[in-house]
Amino acid sequence: MKTDIFRYYIYLRLRSGGRLLKELGILRSSFLTALACLTATALYQTENQWSTPAICLLAIGCYHQTRKDKSFLQHLLAGRNTSAFFTKEYLLLSLPFVLLAALRSNWTIALCIPLPVCLIPHMKQIRLKRKPIRMSFLYAGNIEYIRMFRQAGWAYVLLATISLAGCIHGNMRIAKAGMLLWTLIQSGAYFHVPNPCMLMTFTRFRFFEELTWKSNAWNATVSALPFAAMLTGFGNPTEALTFVAPCLISGILYIQGMALWHWICRSEMGLLAAQIAVFIPLFAAGCFIPLFNLGGLALTGALSYIIYFQERWKH
């Protein structure tokens, strides 16, 4: 009975593998076949004799660790021990590695490979506990910014790394450009048409505006600290301060303006047009000419009053 079940199981595995190759297509299947041949060639030509059994045990051990059909096979075998069942399968999987070692005339290794393979089914499953990394200090407040940071967090790490490399080599302009680019990426959190029901969750518009101001100011300030530290540590502190301070203020006004504008405009084309024609030029001007930040503050105040009167008129 066990032999019949094992034979049908191997037949099912072969059928599923053939169906998978058929779904992948000729090109992808040829690529995978060529990759397998290159791997076998590399193992055959390597000087280290123990690389073949090490890769064999590692591959089969990872397969045994991550396979999802253990409970199904236990139920299929009527609760009997499945170690012998798994041992047969793993011995078949180790045959290519045994043949590879035999072709290299490593008969000792070829004979020793099946011994640890037979012990793999008796290993207990290693359960790794993954704890999520809390990064609440990097973002706070609204859901839009949190979603943006989770999607574009890799860009922040990349910009910070490139900026650090530039500062080490004495090029401070790279860090300045990285800080400006990250501010532009942050505005992507509000580059979509929001659901009006989200604004109804706040009892008062004043509470919504205060929360938006605090979250955007906190997020922009915390994310700008690494760039400010690079510019201050590797360059002139006075020059770094004269750049970081107006850039940070202009960035907060820019992000806040986009956060308010995306509640007024219900079209993504309108969001893009306003961002290119108004918000980005005003942000760039405020970074290098601090007087333009007064214009950004006036624009943000005007948008706040527009939303306030819109919600008041609806109710």
PDB file of C-alpha atoms in Angstrom:
ATOM      1  CA  MET A   1       0.000   0.000   0.000  1.00  0.00           C
ATOM      2  CA  LYS A   2       2.777   2.432   0.900  1.00  0.00           C
ATOM      3  CA  THR A   3       4.628   1.570  -2.322  1.00  0.00           C
ATOM      4  CA  ASP A   4       1.551   2.294  -4.417  1.00  0.00           C
ATOM      5  CA  ILE A   5       0.971   5.617  -2.677  1.00  0.00           C
ATOM      6  CA  PHE A   6       4.596   6.610  -3.137  1.00  0.00           C
ATOM      7  CA  ARG A   7       4.498   5.664  -6.825  1.00  0.00           C
ATOM      8  CA  TYR A   8       1.357   7.721  -7.388  1.00  0.00           C
ATOM      9  CA  TYR A   9       2.871  10.585  -5.418  1.00  0.00           C
ATOM     10  CA  ILE A  10       5.995  10.648  -7.623  1.00  0.00           C
ATOM     11  CA  TYR A  11       3.790  10.425 -10.718  1.00  0.00           C
ATOM     12  CA  LEU A  12       1.751  13.395  -9.450  1.00  0.00           C
ATOM     13  CA  ARG A  13       4.924  15.374  -8.793  1.00  0.00           C
ATOM     14  CA  LEU A  14       6.173  14.707 -12.320  1.00  0.00           C
ATOM     15  CA  ARG A  15       2.826  15.708 -13.813  1.00  0.00           C
ATOM     16  CA  SER A  16       2.731  18.934 -11.807  1.00  0.00           C
ATOM     17  CA  GLY A  17       6.318  19.729 -12.803  1.00  0.00           C
ATOM     18  CA  GLY A  18       5.525  19.170 -16.473  1.00  0.00           C
ATOM     19  CA  ARG A  19       2.415  21.321 -16.224  1.00  0.00           C
ATOM     20  CA  LEU A  20       4.473  24.067 -14.582  1.00  0.00           C
ATOM     21  CA  LEU A  21       7.043  23.996 -17.391  1.00  0.00           C
ATOM     22  CA  LYS A  22       4.218  24.108 -19.929  1.00  0.00           C
ATOM     23  CA  GLU A  23       2.722  27.184 -18.257  1.00  0.00           C
ATOM     24  CA  LEU A  24       6.113  28.886 -18.129  1.00  0.00           C
ATOM     25  CA  GLY A  25       6.589  28.475 -21.871  1.00  0.00           C
ATOM     26  CA  ILE A  26       9.455  27.317 -24.034  1.00  0.00           C
ATOM     27  CA  LEU A  27      11.649  30.362 -23.473  1.00  0.00           C
ATOM     28  CA  ARG A  28      11.477  30.361 -19.676  1.00  0.00           C
ATOM     29  CA  SER A  29      11.752  26.575 -19.478  1.00  0.00           C
ATOM     30  CA  SER A  30      14.849  26.668 -21.713  1.00  0.00           C
ATOM     31  CA  PHE A  31      16.344  29.363 -19.495  1.00  0.00           C
ATOM     32  CA  LEU A  32      15.744  27.313 -16.337  1.00  0.00           C
ATOM     33  CA  THR A  33      17.185  24.205 -17.998  1.00  0.00           C
ATOM     34  CA  ALA A  34      20.272  26.115 -19.091  1.00  0.00           C
ATOM     35  CA  LEU A  35      20.644  27.534 -15.577  1.00  0.00           C
ATOM     36  CA  ALA A  36      20.471  24.016 -14.100  1.00  0.00           C
ATOM     37  CA  CYS A  37      23.101  22.814 -16.573  1.00  0.00           C
ATOM     38  CA  LEU A  38      25.389  25.721 -15.713  1.00  0.00           C
ATOM     39  CA  THR A  39      24.984  24.977 -11.998  1.00  0.00           C
ATOM     40  CA  ALA A  40      25.845  21.309 -12.550  1.00  0.00           C
ATOM     41  CA  THR A  41      28.873  22.311 -14.645  1.00  0.00           C
ATOM     42  CA  ALA A  42      30.046  24.706 -11.950  1.00  0.00           C
ATOM     43  CA  LEU A  43      29.743  21.993  -9.293  1.00  0.00           C
ATOM     44  CA  TYR A  44      31.593  19.549 -11.516  1.00  0.00           C
ATOM     45  CA  GLN A  45      34.505  21.914 -12.144  1.00  0.00           C
ATOM     46  CA  THR A  46      34.846  23.291  -8.634  1.00  0.00           C
ATOM     47  CA  GLU A  47      37.960  22.329  -6.735  1.00  0.00           C
ATOM     48  CA  ASN A  48      36.192  21.997  -3.397  1.00  0.00           C
ATOM     49  CA  GLN A  49      34.990  18.411  -3.121  1.00  0.00           C
ATOM     50  CA  TRP A  50      32.587  19.090  -0.249  1.00  0.00           C
ATOM     51  CA  SER A  51      30.605  21.774  -2.075  1.00  0.00           C
ATOM     52  CA  THR A  52      28.405  19.164  -3.793  1.00  0.00           C
ATOM     53  CA  PRO A  53      27.198  17.378  -0.612  1.00  0.00           C
ATOM     54  CA  ALA A  54      26.852  20.700   1.203  1.00  0.00           C
ATOM     55  CA  ILE A  55      24.572  22.148  -1.491  1.00  0.00           C
ATOM     56  CA  CYS A  56      22.635  18.865  -1.644  1.00  0.00           C
ATOM     57  CA  LEU A  57      21.940  18.799   2.091  1.00  0.00           C
ATOM     58  CA  LEU A  58      21.149  22.496   2.184  1.00  0.00           C
ATOM     59  CA  ALA A  59      18.667  22.268  -0.711  1.00  0.00           C
ATOM     60  CA  ILE A  60      16.873  19.188   0.612  1.00  0.00           C
ATOM     61  CA  GLY A  61      16.869  20.550   4.167  1.00  0.00           C
ATOM     62  CA  CYS A  62      15.271  23.825   3.040  1.00  0.00           C
ATOM     63  CA  TYR A  63      12.717  21.868   1.019  1.00  0.00           C
ATOM     64  CA  HIS A  64      11.846  19.751   4.046  1.00  0.00           C
ATOM     65  CA  GLN A  65      11.614  22.859   6.210  1.00  0.00           C
ATOM     66  CA  THR A  66       9.249  24.764   3.923  1.00  0.00           C
ATOM     67  CA  ARG A  67       7.069  22.020   2.407  1.00  0.00           C
ATOM     68  CA  LYS A  68       3.340  22.419   3.084  1.00  0.00           C
ATOM     69  CA  ASP A  69       2.017  18.883   2.437  1.00  0.00           C
ATOM     70  CA  LYS A  70       3.211  17.174   5.628  1.00  0.00           C
ATOM     71  CA  SER A  71      -0.213  17.113   7.281  1.00  0.00           C
ATOM     72  CA  PHE A  72      -1.841  15.976   4.028  1.00  0.00           C
ATOM     73  CA  LEU A  73       0.560  13.052   3.662  1.00  0.00           C
ATOM     74  CA  GLN A  74       0.081  12.064   7.297  1.00  0.00           C
ATOM     75  CA  HIS A  75      -3.667  11.980   6.740  1.00  0.00           C
ATOM     76  CA  LEU A  76      -3.180  10.052   3.478  1.00  0.00           C
ATOM     77  CA  LEU A  77      -1.022   7.452   5.217  1.00  0.00           C
ATOM     78  CA  ALA A  78      -3.691   7.017   7.934  1.00  0.00           C
ATOM     79  CA  GLY A  79      -1.616   8.638  10.670  1.00  0.00           C
ATOM     80  CA  ARG A  80       1.407   6.378  10.191  1.00  0.00           C
ATOM     81  CA  ASN A  81       4.950   7.650  10.332  1.00  0.00           C
ATOM     82  CA  THR A  82       5.889   9.531   7.182  1.00  0.00           C
ATOM     83  CA  SER A  83       9.650   9.456   7.743  1.00  0.00           C
ATOM     84  CA  ALA A  84      10.143   6.467   5.436  1.00  0.00           C
ATOM     85  CA  PHE A  85       7.995   8.158   2.796  1.00  0.00           C
ATOM     86  CA  PHE A  86      10.076  11.326   2.949  1.00  0.00           C
ATOM     87  CA  THR A  87      13.328   9.317   3.007  1.00  0.00           C
ATOM     88  CA  LYS A  88      12.500   7.695  -0.333  1.00  0.00           C
ATOM     89  CA  GLU A  89      11.690  11.040  -1.899  1.00  0.00           C
ATOM     90  CA  TYR A  90      14.833  12.721  -0.594  1.00  0.00           C
ATOM     91  CA  LEU A  91      17.014   9.853  -1.782  1.00  0.00           C
ATOM     92  CA  LEU A  92      15.588  10.335  -5.277  1.00  0.00           C
ATOM     93  CA  LEU A  93      16.271  14.061  -5.085  1.00  0.00           C
ATOM     94  CA  SER A  94      19.872  13.413  -4.015  1.00  0.00           C
ATOM     95  CA  LEU A  95      20.609  11.096  -6.971  1.00  0.00           C
ATOM     96  CA  PRO A  96      21.852  13.929  -9.291  1.00  0.00           C
ATOM     97  CA  PHE A  97      24.354  14.999  -6.632  1.00  0.00           C
ATOM     98  CA  VAL A  98      25.476  11.398  -6.099  1.00  0.00           C
ATOM     99  CA  LEU A  99      25.981  10.944  -9.837  1.00  0.00           C
ATOM    100  CA  LEU A 100      27.892  14.223 -10.016  1.00  0.00           C
ATOM    101  CA  ALA A 101      30.235  13.105  -7.239  1.00  0.00           C
ATOM    102  CA  ALA A 102      30.665   9.706  -8.943  1.00  0.00           C
ATOM    103  CA  LEU A 103      31.582  11.346 -12.257  1.00  0.00           C
ATOM    104  CA  ARG A 104      34.353  13.197 -10.424  1.00  0.00           C
ATOM    105  CA  SER A 105      35.525   9.839  -8.990  1.00  0.00           C
ATOM    106  CA  ASN A 106      34.714  11.004  -5.458  1.00  0.00           C
ATOM    107  CA  TRP A 107      33.341   7.608  -4.444  1.00  0.00           C
ATOM    108  CA  THR A 108      33.595   8.317  -0.730  1.00  0.00           C
ATOM    109  CA  ILE A 109      31.457  11.423  -1.024  1.00  0.00           C
ATOM    110  CA  ALA A 110      29.031   9.682  -3.369  1.00  0.00           C
ATOM    111  CA  LEU A 111      28.501   6.880  -0.828  1.00  0.00           C
ATOM    112  CA  CYS A 112      28.280   9.244   2.141  1.00  0.00           C
ATOM    113  CA  ILE A 113      25.660  11.625   0.695  1.00  0.00           C
ATOM    114  CA  PRO A 114      22.663   9.272   1.297  1.00  0.00           C
ATOM    115  CA  LEU A 115      23.504   8.854   4.976  1.00  0.00           C
ATOM    116  CA  PRO A 116      22.703  12.415   6.174  1.00  0.00           C
ATOM    117  CA  VAL A 117      19.844  12.599   3.649  1.00  0.00           C
ATOM    118  CA  CYS A 118      18.137   9.758   5.521  1.00  0.00           C
ATOM    119  CA  LEU A 119      18.346  11.791   8.733  1.00  0.00           C
ATOM    120  CA  ILE A 120      16.618  14.880   7.308  1.00  0.00           C
ATOM    121  CA  PRO A 121      13.026  13.529   7.716  1.00  0.00           C
ATOM    122  CA  HIS A 122      13.682  13.042  11.434  1.00  0.00           C
ATOM    123  CA  MET A 123      14.658  16.674  11.945  1.00  0.00           C
ATOM    124  CA  LYS A 124      12.235  18.878  13.824  1.00  0.00           C
ATOM    125  CA  GLN A 125      10.868  21.852  11.970  1.00  0.00           C
ATOM    126  CA  ILE A 126      12.610  25.096  12.804  1.00  0.00           C
ATOM    127  CA  ARG A 127      10.059  27.797  13.505  1.00  0.00           C
ATOM    128  CA  LEU A 128      11.410  31.299  13.152  1.00  0.00           C
ATOM    129  CA  LYS A 129       9.607  34.064  14.980  1.00  0.00           C
ATOM    130  CA  ARG A 130       9.493  37.254  12.988  1.00  0.00           C
ATOM    131  CA  LYS A 131       8.793  40.438  14.844  1.00  0.00           C
ATOM    132  CA  PRO A 132       7.759  43.451  12.754  1.00  0.00           C
ATOM    133  CA  ILE A 133      10.127  46.380  12.910  1.00  0.00           C
ATOM    134  CA  ARG A 134       8.392  49.365  14.445  1.00  0.00           C
ATOM    135  CA  MET A 135       9.359  52.547  12.627  1.00  0.00           C
ATOM    136  CA  SER A 136       6.817  54.924  14.102  1.00  0.00           C
ATOM    137  CA  PHE A 137       9.554  57.538  14.564  1.00  0.00           C
ATOM    138  CA  LEU A 138       9.869  57.760  10.770  1.00  0.00           C
ATOM    139  CA  TYR A 139       6.243  58.489  10.039  1.00  0.00           C
ATOM    140  CA  ALA A 140       3.218  59.530  12.047  1.00  0.00           C
ATOM    141  CA  GLY A 141      -0.354  60.588  11.536  1.00  0.00           C
ATOM    142  CA  ASN A 142      -2.254  59.949   8.322  1.00  0.00           C
ATOM    143  CA  ILE A 143      -2.562  56.692   6.430  1.00  0.00           C
ATOM    144  CA  GLU A 144      -1.519  58.275   3.126  1.00  0.00           C
ATOM    145  CA  TYR A 145       2.004  59.013   4.337  1.00  0.00           C
ATOM    146  CA  ILE A 146       2.405  55.596   5.949  1.00  0.00           C
ATOM    147  CA  ARG A 147       1.420  53.892   2.702  1.00  0.00           C
ATOM    148  CA  MET A 148       3.832  56.093   0.743  1.00  0.00           C
ATOM    149  CA  PHE A 149       6.745  55.339   3.073  1.00  0.00           C
ATOM    150  CA  ARG A 150       6.180  51.605   2.903  1.00  0.00           C
ATOM    151  CA  GLN A 151       6.168  51.751  -0.886  1.00  0.00           C
ATOM    152  CA  ALA A 152       9.045  54.214  -1.335  1.00  0.00           C
ATOM    153  CA  GLY A 153      11.147  53.466   1.743  1.00  0.00           C
ATOM    154  CA  TRP A 154      13.775  51.838  -0.478  1.00  0.00           C
ATOM    155  CA  ALA A 155      14.201  55.178  -2.299  1.00  0.00           C
ATOM    156  CA  TYR A 156      14.876  56.902   1.019  1.00  0.00           C
ATOM    157  CA  VAL A 157      17.572  54.365   1.927  1.00  0.00           C
ATOM    158  CA  LEU A 158      19.103  54.663  -1.544  1.00  0.00           C
ATOM    159  CA  LEU A 159      19.181  58.464  -1.441  1.00  0.00           C
ATOM    160  CA  ALA A 160      20.677  58.466   2.052  1.00  0.00           C
ATOM    161  CA  THR A 161      23.384  55.982   1.010  1.00  0.00           C
ATOM    162  CA  ILE A 162      24.312  57.922  -2.124  1.00  0.00           C
ATOM    163  CA  SER A 163      24.337  61.178  -0.146  1.00  0.00           C
ATOM    164  CA  LEU A 164      26.644  59.683   2.475  1.00  0.00           C
ATOM    165  CA  ALA A 165      29.031  58.458  -0.216  1.00  0.00           C
ATOM    166  CA  GLY A 166      29.037  61.916  -1.792  1.00  0.00           C
ATOM    167  CA  CYS A 167      29.704  63.642   1.534  1.00  0.00           C
ATOM    168  CA  ILE A 168      32.580  61.283   2.285  1.00  0.00           C
ATOM    169  CA  HIS A 169      34.176  62.314  -0.999  1.00  0.00           C
ATOM    170  CA  GLY A 170      33.557  65.988  -0.267  1.00  0.00           C
ATOM    171  CA  ASN A 171      30.604  66.523  -2.639  1.00  0.00           C
ATOM    172  CA  MET A 172      27.881  68.145  -0.515  1.00  0.00           C
ATOM    173  CA  ARG A 173      25.647  68.857  -3.479  1.00  0.00           C
ATOM    174  CA  ILE A 174      24.644  65.202  -3.653  1.00  0.00           C
ATOM    175  CA  ALA A 175      23.241  65.334  -0.100  1.00  0.00           C
ATOM    176  CA  LYS A 176      21.379  68.552  -0.920  1.00  0.00           C
ATOM    177  CA  ALA A 177      19.930  66.999  -4.051  1.00  0.00           C
ATOM    178  CA  GLY A 178      18.946  63.891  -2.081  1.00  0.00           C
ATOM    179  CA  MET A 179      17.095  65.974   0.480  1.00  0.00           C
ATOM    180  CA  LEU A 180      15.218  67.838  -2.272  1.00  0.00           C
ATOM    181  CA  LEU A 181      14.339  64.628  -4.109  1.00  0.00           C
ATOM    182  CA  TRP A 182      13.029  62.970  -0.959  1.00  0.00           C
ATOM    183  CA  THR A 183      10.754  65.952  -0.318  1.00  0.00           C
ATOM    184  CA  LEU A 184       9.339  65.541  -3.812  1.00  0.00           C
ATOM    185  CA  ILE A 185       8.829  61.809  -3.203  1.00  0.00           C
ATOM    186  CA  GLN A 186       7.023  62.518   0.054  1.00  0.00           C
ATOM    187  CA  SER A 187       4.404  64.567  -1.785  1.00  0.00           C
ATOM    188  CA  GLY A 188       3.437  61.369  -3.622  1.00  0.00           C
ATOM    189  CA  ALA A 189       1.508  60.411  -0.495  1.00  0.00           C
ATOM    190  CA  TYR A 190      -1.167  62.906  -1.533  1.00  0.00           C
ATOM    191  CA  PHE A 191      -1.078  62.314  -5.255  1.00  0.00           C
ATOM    192  CA  HIS A 192      -4.431  60.554  -5.455  1.00  0.00           C
ATOM    193  CA  VAL A 193      -8.097  61.452  -5.127  1.00  0.00           C
ATOM    194  CA  PRO A 194      -9.156  60.744  -1.511  1.00  0.00           C
ATOM    195  CA  ASN A 195     -12.405  59.249  -0.347  1.00  0.00           C
ATOM    196  CA  PRO A 196     -14.662  62.021   1.021  1.00  0.00           C
ATOM    197  CA  CYS A 197     -15.820  59.671   3.767  1.00  0.00           C
ATOM    198  CA  MET A 198     -12.352  59.876   5.316  1.00  0.00           C
ATOM    199  CA  LEU A 199     -12.843  63.546   6.141  1.00  0.00           C
ATOM    200  CA  MET A 200     -16.164  62.762   7.804  1.00  0.00           C
ATOM    201  CA  THR A 201     -14.367  60.675  10.438  1.00  0.00           C
ATOM    202  CA  PHE A 202     -13.120  63.906  12.014  1.00  0.00           C
ATOM    203  CA  THR A 203     -15.636  65.728  14.164  1.00  0.00           C
ATOM    204  CA  ARG A 204     -14.207  69.110  13.240  1.00  0.00           C
ATOM    205  CA  PHE A 205     -12.120  70.360  10.344  1.00  0.00           C
ATOM    206  CA  ARG A 206      -9.833  72.117  12.812  1.00  0.00           C
ATOM    207  CA  PHE A 207      -8.872  68.778  14.318  1.00  0.00           C
ATOM    208  CA  PHE A 208      -8.156  67.373  10.839  1.00  0.00           C
ATOM    209  CA  GLU A 209      -5.981  70.360   9.934  1.00  0.00           C
ATOM    210  CA  GLU A 210      -4.033  70.211  13.193  1.00  0.00           C
ATOM    211  CA  LEU A 211      -3.356  66.510  12.764  1.00  0.00           C
ATOM    212  CA  THR A 212      -2.210  67.032   9.169  1.00  0.00           C
ATOM    213  CA  TRP A 213       0.115  69.894  10.153  1.00  0.00           C
ATOM    214  CA  LYS A 214       1.671  67.954  13.020  1.00  0.00           C
ATOM    215  CA  SER A 215       2.143  64.720  11.052  1.00  0.00           C
ATOM    216  CA  ASN A 216       3.618  66.399   7.969  1.00  0.00           C
ATOM    217  CA  ALA A 217       5.942  68.580  10.056  1.00  0.00           C
ATOM    218  CA  TRP A 218       7.110  65.572  12.078  1.00  0.00           C
ATOM    219  CA  ASN A 219       7.600  63.338   9.039  1.00  0.00           C
ATOM    220  CA  ALA A 220       9.484  65.951   7.024  1.00  0.00           C
ATOM    221  CA  THR A 221      11.708  66.898   9.969  1.00  0.00           C
ATOM    222  CA  VAL A 222      12.628  63.358  11.036  1.00  0.00           C
ATOM    223  CA  SER A 223      13.364  62.199   7.478  1.00  0.00           C
ATOM    224  CA  ALA A 224      15.521  65.294   6.874  1.00  0.00           C
ATOM    225  CA  LEU A 225      17.691  64.736   9.970  1.00  0.00           C
ATOM    226  CA  PRO A 226      20.147  62.285   8.290  1.00  0.00           C
ATOM    227  CA  PHE A 227      20.765  64.694   5.413  1.00  0.00           C
ATOM    228  CA  ALA A 228      21.202  67.586   7.841  1.00  0.00           C
ATOM    229  CA  ALA A 229      23.662  65.525   9.909  1.00  0.00           C
ATOM    230  CA  MET A 230      25.683  64.680   6.787  1.00  0.00           C
ATOM    231  CA  LEU A 231      25.854  68.290   5.647  1.00  0.00           C
ATOM    232  CA  THR A 232      26.793  69.494   9.128  1.00  0.00           C
ATOM    233  CA  GLY A 233      29.332  66.776   9.903  1.00  0.00           C
ATOM    234  CA  PHE A 234      31.170  66.711   6.596  1.00  0.00           C
ATOM    235  CA  GLY A 235      30.806  70.354   5.581  1.00  0.00           C
ATOM    236  CA  ASN A 236      30.491  73.851   6.940  1.00  0.00           C
ATOM    237  CA  PRO A 237      27.857  73.937   9.737  1.00  0.00           C
ATOM    238  CA  THR A 238      26.826  77.504   8.971  1.00  0.00           C
ATOM    239  CA  GLU A 239      26.369  76.808   5.279  1.00  0.00           C
ATOM    240  CA  ALA A 240      24.479  73.603   6.075  1.00  0.00           C
ATOM    241  CA  LEU A 241      22.118  75.450   8.423  1.00  0.00           C
ATOM    242  CA  THR A 242      21.390  78.168   5.872  1.00  0.00           C
ATOM    243  CA  PHE A 243      20.350  75.467   3.405  1.00  0.00           C
ATOM    244  CA  VAL A 244      18.569  72.957   5.659  1.00  0.00           C
ATOM    245  CA  ALA A 245      16.371  75.427   7.545  1.00  0.00           C
ATOM    246  CA  PRO A 246      14.657  77.112   4.548  1.00  0.00           C
ATOM    247  CA  CYS A 247      14.528  73.797   2.674  1.00  0.00           C
ATOM    248  CA  LEU A 248      12.798  72.109   5.597  1.00  0.00           C
ATOM    249  CA  ILE A 249      10.281  74.952   6.030  1.00  0.00           C
ATOM    250  CA  SER A 250       9.578  75.028   2.305  1.00  0.00           C
ATOM    251  CA  GLY A 251       9.208  71.250   2.253  1.00  0.00           C
ATOM    252  CA  ILE A 252       6.679  71.244   5.091  1.00  0.00           C
ATOM    253  CA  LEU A 253       4.632  73.928   3.358  1.00  0.00           C
ATOM    254  CA  TYR A 254       4.857  72.036   0.068  1.00  0.00           C
ATOM    255  CA  ILE A 255       3.697  68.733   1.571  1.00  0.00           C
ATOM    256  CA  GLN A 256       0.943  70.436   3.565  1.00  0.00           C
ATOM    257  CA  GLY A 257      -0.230  72.291   0.460  1.00  0.00           C
ATOM    258  CA  MET A 258      -0.433  69.033  -1.482  1.00  0.00           C
ATOM    259  CA  ALA A 259      -2.291  67.400   1.403  1.00  0.00           C
ATOM    260  CA  LEU A 260      -4.923  70.142   1.337  1.00  0.00           C
ATOM    261  CA  TRP A 261      -5.104  70.469  -2.435  1.00  0.00           C
ATOM    262  CA  HIS A 262      -5.880  66.800  -2.953  1.00  0.00           C
ATOM    263  CA  TRP A 263      -9.049  67.339  -0.906  1.00  0.00           C
ATOM    264  CA  ILE A 264     -10.145  70.176  -3.185  1.00  0.00           C
ATOM    265  CA  CYS A 265      -9.250  68.765  -6.611  1.00  0.00           C
ATOM    266  CA  ARG A 266     -11.041  65.541  -7.589  1.00  0.00           C
ATOM    267  CA  SER A 267      -8.929  64.813 -10.654  1.00  0.00           C
ATOM    268  CA  GLU A 268      -5.454  63.312 -10.846  1.00  0.00           C
ATOM    269  CA  MET A 269      -4.697  65.457 -13.871  1.00  0.00           C
ATOM    270  CA  GLY A 270      -5.583  68.516 -11.802  1.00  0.00           C
ATOM    271  CA  LEU A 271      -3.292  67.303  -9.016  1.00  0.00           C
ATOM    272  CA  LEU A 272      -0.424  66.819 -11.459  1.00  0.00           C
ATOM    273  CA  ALA A 273      -0.996  70.191 -13.153  1.00  0.00           C
ATOM    274  CA  ALA A 274      -1.069  72.081  -9.851  1.00  0.00           C
ATOM    275  CA  GLN A 275       1.975  70.224  -8.572  1.00  0.00           C
ATOM    276  CA  ILE A 276       4.057  71.052 -11.660  1.00  0.00           C
ATOM    277  CA  ALA A 277       2.793  74.600 -12.187  1.00  0.00           C
ATOM    278  CA  VAL A 278       2.475  75.886  -8.606  1.00  0.00           C
ATOM    279  CA  PHE A 279       3.713  73.674  -5.776  1.00  0.00           C
ATOM    280  CA  ILE A 280       7.078  72.472  -7.137  1.00  0.00           C
ATOM    281  CA  PRO A 281       8.235  75.945  -8.375  1.00  0.00           C
ATOM    282  CA  LEU A 282       7.171  77.510  -5.081  1.00  0.00           C
ATOM    283  CA  PHE A 283       9.001  74.793  -3.150  1.00  0.00           C
ATOM    284  CA  ALA A 284      12.187  75.174  -5.210  1.00  0.00           C
ATOM    285  CA  ALA A 285      12.110  78.961  -4.850  1.00  0.00           C
ATOM    286  CA  GLY A 286      11.540  78.733  -1.082  1.00  0.00           C
ATOM    287  CA  CYS A 287      14.576  76.454  -0.658  1.00  0.00           C
ATOM    288  CA  PHE A 288      16.992  79.027  -2.060  1.00  0.00           C
ATOM    289  CA  ILE A 289      15.076  82.288  -1.411  1.00  0.00           C
ATOM    290  CA  PRO A 290      13.411  82.032   2.041  1.00  0.00           C
ATOM    291  CA  LEU A 291      11.142  84.980   1.290  1.00  0.00           C
ATOM    292  CA  PHE A 292       9.104  82.780  -1.057  1.00  0.00           C
ATOM    293  CA  ASN A 293       8.058  80.665   1.931  1.00  0.00           C
ATOM    294  CA  LEU A 294       5.648  83.474   2.823  1.00  0.00           C
ATOM    295  CA  GLY A 295       3.894  82.777  -0.462  1.00  0.00           C
ATOM    296  CA  GLY A 296       3.724  79.073   0.422  1.00  0.00           C
ATOM    297  CA  LEU A 297       2.266  79.915   3.817  1.00  0.00           C
ATOM    298  CA  ALA A 298      -0.351  82.185   2.221  1.00  0.00           C
ATOM    299  CA  LEU A 299      -1.260  79.485  -0.297  1.00  0.00           C
ATOM    300  CA  THR A 300      -1.640  76.889   2.454  1.00  0.00           C
ATOM    301  CA  GLY A 301      -3.881  79.226   4.426  1.00  0.00           C
ATOM    302  CA  ALA A 302      -6.056  79.899   1.380  1.00  0.00           C
ATOM    303  CA  LEU A 303      -6.470  76.170   0.750  1.00  0.00           C
ATOM    304  CA  SER A 304      -7.419  75.624   4.388  1.00  0.00           C
ATOM    305  CA  TYR A 305     -10.181  78.231   4.180  1.00  0.00           C
ATOM    306  CA  ILE A 306     -11.484  76.746   0.924  1.00  0.00           C
ATOM    307  CA  ILE A 307     -11.831  73.290   2.486  1.00  0.00           C
ATOM    308  CA  TYR A 308     -13.350  74.784   5.631  1.00  0.00           C
ATOM    309  CA  PHE A 309     -16.073  76.628   3.715  1.00  0.00           C
ATOM    310  CA  GLN A 310     -16.703  73.630   1.453  1.00  0.00           C
ATOM    311  CA  GLU A 311     -17.356  71.304   4.398  1.00  0.00           C
ATOM    312  CA  ARG A 312     -19.381  73.946   6.211  1.00  0.00           C
ATOM    313  CA  TRP A 313     -21.527  74.554   3.117  1.00  0.00           C
ATOM    314  CA  LYS A 314     -22.209  70.822   2.745  1.00  0.00           C
ATOM    315  CA  HIS A 315     -23.413  70.499   6.318  1.00  0.00           C
TER     316      HIS A 315
END
